């Protein structure tokens, strides 16, 4: 089995795609908050569900997720999953910071500690030699 190493461009692409996934989650959450607060509950009928799905922030978030899925297939064709998958932890950073900025959620000292630990882990993994892994 051919062994691969991740280029800087591949790592940057992975990070950008994961950031987009976090942004998608923020769009979806904002949309769900708006729709459910207007209804007083999560929609239980098919018309309400489609209204939620096609409410523009939710729809934008879902479209971004489709793009993420396609891009993730490309990423997995380039690097081992054991290398790529840990980068998904970056989305936690986007969610914590984005939910603070856009959803009025709080950042606690424990969340700050988690951000630091996650960041350290992702940095360590990004510097690991992917040539020691197979492509599958």
mmCIF file of C-alpha atoms in Angstrom:
data_model
loop_
_atom_site.group_PDB
_atom_site.id
_atom_site.type_symbol
_atom_site.label_atom_id
_atom_site.label_comp_id
_atom_site.label_asym_id
_atom_site.label_seq_id
_atom_site.Cartn_x
_atom_site.Cartn_y
_atom_site.Cartn_z
ATOM 1 C CA UNK A 1 0.000 0.000 0.000
ATOM 2 C CA UNK A 2 1.347 3.375 -1.022
ATOM 3 C CA UNK A 3 2.080 5.728 1.880
ATOM 4 C CA UNK A 4 1.241 9.412 1.732
ATOM 5 C CA UNK A 5 2.291 12.528 3.552
ATOM 6 C CA UNK A 6 0.043 15.547 3.952
ATOM 7 C CA UNK A 7 1.148 18.723 2.214
ATOM 8 C CA UNK A 8 0.671 22.125 3.784
ATOM 9 C CA UNK A 9 -2.015 22.808 1.174
ATOM 10 C CA UNK A 10 -3.883 19.652 2.193
ATOM 11 C CA UNK A 11 -3.730 20.606 5.872
ATOM 12 C CA UNK A 12 -4.989 24.116 5.088
ATOM 13 C CA UNK A 13 -7.808 22.611 2.990
ATOM 14 C CA UNK A 14 -8.785 20.283 5.849
ATOM 15 C CA UNK A 15 -8.841 23.173 8.328
ATOM 16 C CA UNK A 16 -10.937 25.364 6.004
ATOM 17 C CA UNK A 17 -13.449 22.589 5.367
ATOM 18 C CA UNK A 18 -13.763 21.856 9.088
ATOM 19 C CA UNK A 19 -14.240 25.579 9.795
ATOM 20 C CA UNK A 20 -17.062 25.570 7.249
ATOM 21 C CA UNK A 21 -18.702 22.638 9.040
ATOM 22 C CA UNK A 22 -18.642 24.617 12.283
ATOM 23 C CA UNK A 23 -20.124 27.637 10.534
ATOM 24 C CA UNK A 24 -22.850 25.389 9.087
ATOM 25 C CA UNK A 25 -23.734 24.255 12.594
ATOM 26 C CA UNK A 26 -24.085 27.882 13.717
ATOM 27 C CA UNK A 27 -26.410 28.669 10.792
ATOM 28 C CA UNK A 28 -28.535 25.621 11.589
ATOM 29 C CA UNK A 29 -28.725 26.443 15.299
ATOM 30 C CA UNK A 30 -29.717 30.054 14.614
ATOM 31 C CA UNK A 31 -32.421 28.912 12.213
ATOM 32 C CA UNK A 32 -33.759 26.236 14.551
ATOM 33 C CA UNK A 33 -33.832 28.756 17.420
ATOM 34 C CA UNK A 34 -35.808 31.240 15.332
ATOM 35 C CA UNK A 35 -38.324 28.714 13.994
ATOM 36 C CA UNK A 36 -38.908 26.898 17.280
ATOM 37 C CA UNK A 37 -39.255 30.131 19.264
ATOM 38 C CA UNK A 38 -41.843 31.339 16.747
ATOM 39 C CA UNK A 39 -43.804 28.090 16.982
ATOM 40 C CA UNK A 40 -43.153 27.502 20.661
ATOM 41 C CA UNK A 41 -41.901 23.979 19.872
ATOM 42 C CA UNK A 42 -40.077 21.855 17.302
ATOM 43 C CA UNK A 43 -42.345 21.314 14.280
ATOM 44 C CA UNK A 44 -44.214 18.020 14.499
ATOM 45 C CA UNK A 45 -45.980 18.010 11.155
ATOM 46 C CA UNK A 46 -44.481 17.574 7.702
ATOM 47 C CA UNK A 47 -45.278 21.137 6.599
ATOM 48 C CA UNK A 48 -43.624 22.558 9.712
ATOM 49 C CA UNK A 49 -40.604 20.318 9.221
ATOM 50 C CA UNK A 50 -40.178 21.437 5.602
ATOM 51 C CA UNK A 51 -40.672 25.019 6.729
ATOM 52 C CA UNK A 52 -37.778 24.499 9.154
ATOM 53 C CA UNK A 53 -35.526 22.807 6.600
ATOM 54 C CA UNK A 54 -36.135 25.525 4.019
ATOM 55 C CA UNK A 55 -35.831 28.419 6.450
ATOM 56 C CA UNK A 56 -32.809 30.176 4.952
ATOM 57 C CA UNK A 57 -30.253 29.790 7.810
ATOM 58 C CA UNK A 58 -31.060 26.085 8.197
ATOM 59 C CA UNK A 59 -31.002 25.579 4.435
ATOM 60 C CA UNK A 60 -27.653 27.396 4.086
ATOM 61 C CA UNK A 61 -26.216 25.235 6.883
ATOM 62 C CA UNK A 62 -27.421 22.051 5.201
ATOM 63 C CA UNK A 63 -25.991 23.117 1.835
ATOM 64 C CA UNK A 64 -22.644 23.783 3.519
ATOM 65 C CA UNK A 65 -22.816 20.267 5.029
ATOM 66 C CA UNK A 66 -23.344 18.766 1.563
ATOM 67 C CA UNK A 67 -20.284 20.671 0.327
ATOM 68 C CA UNK A 68 -18.397 19.492 3.430
ATOM 69 C CA UNK A 69 -19.297 15.864 2.664
ATOM 70 C CA UNK A 70 -18.031 16.107 -0.899
ATOM 71 C CA UNK A 71 -14.830 17.866 0.209
ATOM 72 C CA UNK A 72 -14.321 15.272 2.952
ATOM 73 C CA UNK A 73 -14.336 12.515 0.336
ATOM 74 C CA UNK A 74 -11.521 14.352 -1.458
ATOM 75 C CA UNK A 75 -9.596 14.734 1.798
ATOM 76 C CA UNK A 76 -9.919 11.033 2.587
ATOM 77 C CA UNK A 77 -8.584 10.204 -0.860
ATOM 78 C CA UNK A 78 -5.456 12.248 -0.073
ATOM 79 C CA UNK A 79 -4.596 11.371 3.550
ATOM 80 C CA UNK A 80 -5.258 8.582 6.042
ATOM 81 C CA UNK A 81 -8.483 8.902 8.015
ATOM 82 C CA UNK A 82 -6.447 8.567 11.225
ATOM 83 C CA UNK A 83 -4.743 11.818 10.241
ATOM 84 C CA UNK A 84 -7.757 13.732 8.874
ATOM 85 C CA UNK A 85 -10.426 12.848 11.414
ATOM 86 C CA UNK A 86 -8.856 14.542 14.460
ATOM 87 C CA UNK A 87 -9.008 17.868 12.606
ATOM 88 C CA UNK A 88 -12.781 17.711 13.060
ATOM 89 C CA UNK A 89 -12.074 18.792 16.641
ATOM 90 C CA UNK A 90 -11.414 22.274 15.261
ATOM 91 C CA UNK A 91 -15.157 22.582 14.771
ATOM 92 C CA UNK A 92 -15.491 22.663 18.584
ATOM 93 C CA UNK A 93 -13.454 25.849 18.588
ATOM 94 C CA UNK A 94 -15.663 27.412 15.944
ATOM 95 C CA UNK A 95 -18.782 26.397 17.858
ATOM 96 C CA UNK A 96 -17.615 27.737 21.216
ATOM 97 C CA UNK A 97 -16.446 31.062 19.793
ATOM 98 C CA UNK A 98 -19.296 31.391 17.284
ATOM 99 C CA UNK A 99 -21.979 30.528 19.822
ATOM 100 C CA UNK A 100 -20.556 33.220 22.094
ATOM 101 C CA UNK A 101 -20.463 35.839 19.325
ATOM 102 C CA UNK A 102 -23.712 35.033 17.519
ATOM 103 C CA UNK A 103 -25.937 33.018 19.885
ATOM 104 C CA UNK A 104 -25.257 34.809 23.191
ATOM 105 C CA UNK A 105 -23.876 31.674 24.845
ATOM 106 C CA UNK A 106 -21.217 31.941 27.533
ATOM 107 C CA UNK A 107 -17.595 30.871 27.463
ATOM 108 C CA UNK A 108 -16.660 29.370 30.806
ATOM 109 C CA UNK A 109 -13.137 28.733 32.124
ATOM 110 C CA UNK A 110 -13.708 25.032 31.486
ATOM 111 C CA UNK A 111 -14.511 25.769 27.834
ATOM 112 C CA UNK A 112 -11.307 27.840 27.576
ATOM 113 C CA UNK A 113 -9.335 24.894 28.971
ATOM 114 C CA UNK A 114 -11.026 22.602 26.452
ATOM 115 C CA UNK A 115 -10.142 24.968 23.595
ATOM 116 C CA UNK A 116 -6.485 24.930 24.671
ATOM 117 C CA UNK A 117 -6.397 21.129 24.957
ATOM 118 C CA UNK A 118 -8.140 20.620 21.623
ATOM 119 C CA UNK A 119 -5.813 23.095 19.924
ATOM 120 C CA UNK A 120 -2.748 21.371 21.350
ATOM 121 C CA UNK A 121 -4.015 17.984 20.207
ATOM 122 C CA UNK A 122 -4.767 19.140 16.676
ATOM 123 C CA UNK A 123 -1.360 20.823 16.411
ATOM 124 C CA UNK A 124 0.382 17.636 17.569
ATOM 125 C CA UNK A 125 -1.574 15.533 15.087
ATOM 126 C CA UNK A 126 -0.949 17.931 12.209
ATOM 127 C CA UNK A 127 2.771 17.665 12.840
ATOM 128 C CA UNK A 128 2.708 13.874 12.999
ATOM 129 C CA UNK A 129 4.352 12.036 10.136
ATOM 130 C CA UNK A 130 1.499 10.643 8.074
ATOM 131 C CA UNK A 131 3.941 8.507 6.126
ATOM 132 C CA UNK A 132 3.899 6.073 9.048
ATOM 133 C CA UNK A 133 0.244 5.318 8.228
ATOM 134 C CA UNK A 134 -1.294 3.519 5.306
ATOM 135 C CA UNK A 135 -3.782 5.310 3.084
ATOM 136 C CA UNK A 136 -6.798 3.450 4.443
#
